[in-house]
Amino acid sequence: MALKPKFAPSGKPLSIHHIGSSLPHSRYQRCPQCDLLFQLPAVLPHQNAWCPRCNAKVHNGRDWSLTRLAAMAVTMLLLMPFAWGEPLLKLYLLGTHIDANLLQGIWQMTRQGDVLTASMVLFCTVGAPLTLVAAIAYLWLGNILGMNLRPVLLMLERLKEWVMLDIYLVGIGVASIKVKEFAFLQPGIGLLAFAALTILSILTLIHLNVEQLWERFYPQRRASQPSSSLRVCLGCHYTGIPDARGRCPRCHIPLRLRRNMSIQKSWAALIASLIFLLPANLLPISIIYVNGVRQEDTILSGIISLADSNVAVAAVVFFASILVPFTKVLVMLTLLLSVRYKCEQGLKTRIILLRFITWIGRWSMLDLFVIALTMSLIDRDQLLAFTMGPAAFYFGAAVILTILSVEWLDSRLLWDAHESGNARFAD
Ligand SMILES: [Zn+2]
Ligand SMILES: [Zn+2]
């Protein structure tokens, strides 16, 4: 069955007569989210198109040239030493002043023996942005030298949600309000560089159109006839017939009907994250020493004491640290059970929920960023010191596992379960 897609030109509206089968460049493709086979009319580069069944975006009109992306990457690279190494906040306490920057906070975490939590923070704030810059540089250079660009293009699409500079920026705000009650604070030079880096990275991620890069570097013939043997590749979103070795002709990863072991992997990550969420919420996540007196805070008690000084910030932390992780786990449980029991009701709601938690999930890292920064700010030995508790590791691990659980779930299985009570896909 071939349906006509919703088609929204940005600019002047196209009449329905344009969406005919007589168009020379119209093509057949499958939706990567619901597997519907539909006919996509000729789209201009700046136009968007959505799947007629599940409303997933199947053509993205945003496009920046590789030269412009490379210019952004160079600017980001120049800003990085200042954003990460210069002080984000300056703290004045007991006649001395302490500078806190991003790398110092991560180093403090490492020194206290929590290498794993420190590397999670390092990856999301330093590793992923650096990889983004390196990947753009590789594409630009590799395009000239004729290198294999496939692995980098495959990685870029997945990298997007791990660049968490925006969340760290909010974390700086939360940390400064937390610390305000102990000492006088001033923004540092690094903050300006960090804000600029964040804006540039967001702009780059918005305009980085991996699909159009694929089409440019590895052009492929598009299907002109609807055929049930057409499959959509989850790596590069190309719709085609597997090559002789069963691979996607464009990106060379195995082209499967459904993602392998999707349900099992998704369940495993979800159950592990559920287990980690218990110690994450019951054990202390931060420990503060004021005049030698040790005071422990769990996630919830920290939020309650933050609410005394600033309700709005406490609400942000509550949303990121408690509401988001638990909603995510609940939604994933519902989705996986609905696939298991071939549920037919509320499919639209489930799809909206899945998209919502995919979009919102990364914000739960906020609390870890706040802890990392506060640790490097408040460090006065016996008088006033701030360290992280054992819950931090469990919390970080739970957040990463829920992100993976969503990533591993093949959303086409939800449609399969909806469509037929007994169809089984084993590929
Ligand atoms: Zn769809
Ligand atoms: Zn592919």
XYZ file of N, CA, C and O and ligand atoms in Angstrom, residues 30-36 38 50-56 58 355 415, ligand 1:
73
model
N 10.480 3.968 2.625
C 9.813 3.538 3.849
C 10.132 4.504 4.970
O 11.211 5.087 5.010
N 9.179 4.649 5.908
C 9.408 5.505 7.066
C 10.284 4.739 8.069
O 9.958 3.609 8.422
N 11.395 5.332 8.520
C 12.267 4.608 9.458
C 11.613 4.364 10.813
O 12.083 3.529 11.581
N 10.531 5.071 11.120
C 9.924 4.887 12.444
C 8.735 3.935 12.445
O 8.481 3.273 13.434
N 7.961 3.896 11.328
C 6.801 2.995 11.343
C 6.809 2.016 10.165
O 5.923 1.176 10.057
N 7.806 2.118 9.280
C 7.992 1.168 8.193
C 6.946 1.267 7.086
O 6.844 0.384 6.243
N 6.172 2.343 7.060
C 5.175 2.501 5.998
C 5.881 2.773 4.663
O 6.817 3.555 4.605
N 5.691 4.560 1.264
C 4.891 5.640 0.670
C 5.651 6.271 -0.482
O 6.847 6.049 -0.657
N 6.798 14.931 5.935
C 6.530 14.069 7.084
C 5.832 12.782 6.649
O 5.101 12.780 5.652
N 6.059 11.733 7.425
C 5.411 10.450 7.136
C 3.889 10.593 7.276
O 3.399 11.170 8.244
N 3.114 10.080 6.297
C 1.655 10.233 6.367
C 1.014 9.450 7.504
O -0.096 9.753 7.926
N 1.712 8.420 8.014
C 1.083 7.613 9.053
C 1.495 8.038 10.457
O 0.648 8.208 11.326
N 2.795 8.199 10.685
C 3.229 8.464 12.062
C 3.766 9.876 12.250
O 4.173 10.240 13.351
N 3.792 10.666 11.181
C 4.218 12.054 11.282
C 5.701 12.248 11.599
O 6.106 13.303 12.061
N 6.516 11.220 11.377
C 7.955 11.385 11.576
C 8.503 12.195 10.407
O 8.017 12.082 9.285
N 10.510 12.843 7.386
C 11.243 11.965 6.465
C 12.128 12.754 5.511
O 12.964 12.187 4.829
N 8.465 9.756 21.539
C 9.205 10.906 21.004
C 9.519 11.895 22.114
O 10.589 12.485 22.144
N 4.316 -0.658 15.818
C 3.338 -0.714 14.732
C 3.008 -2.158 14.369
O 1.873 -2.489 14.082
Zn 6.004 6.714 9.770
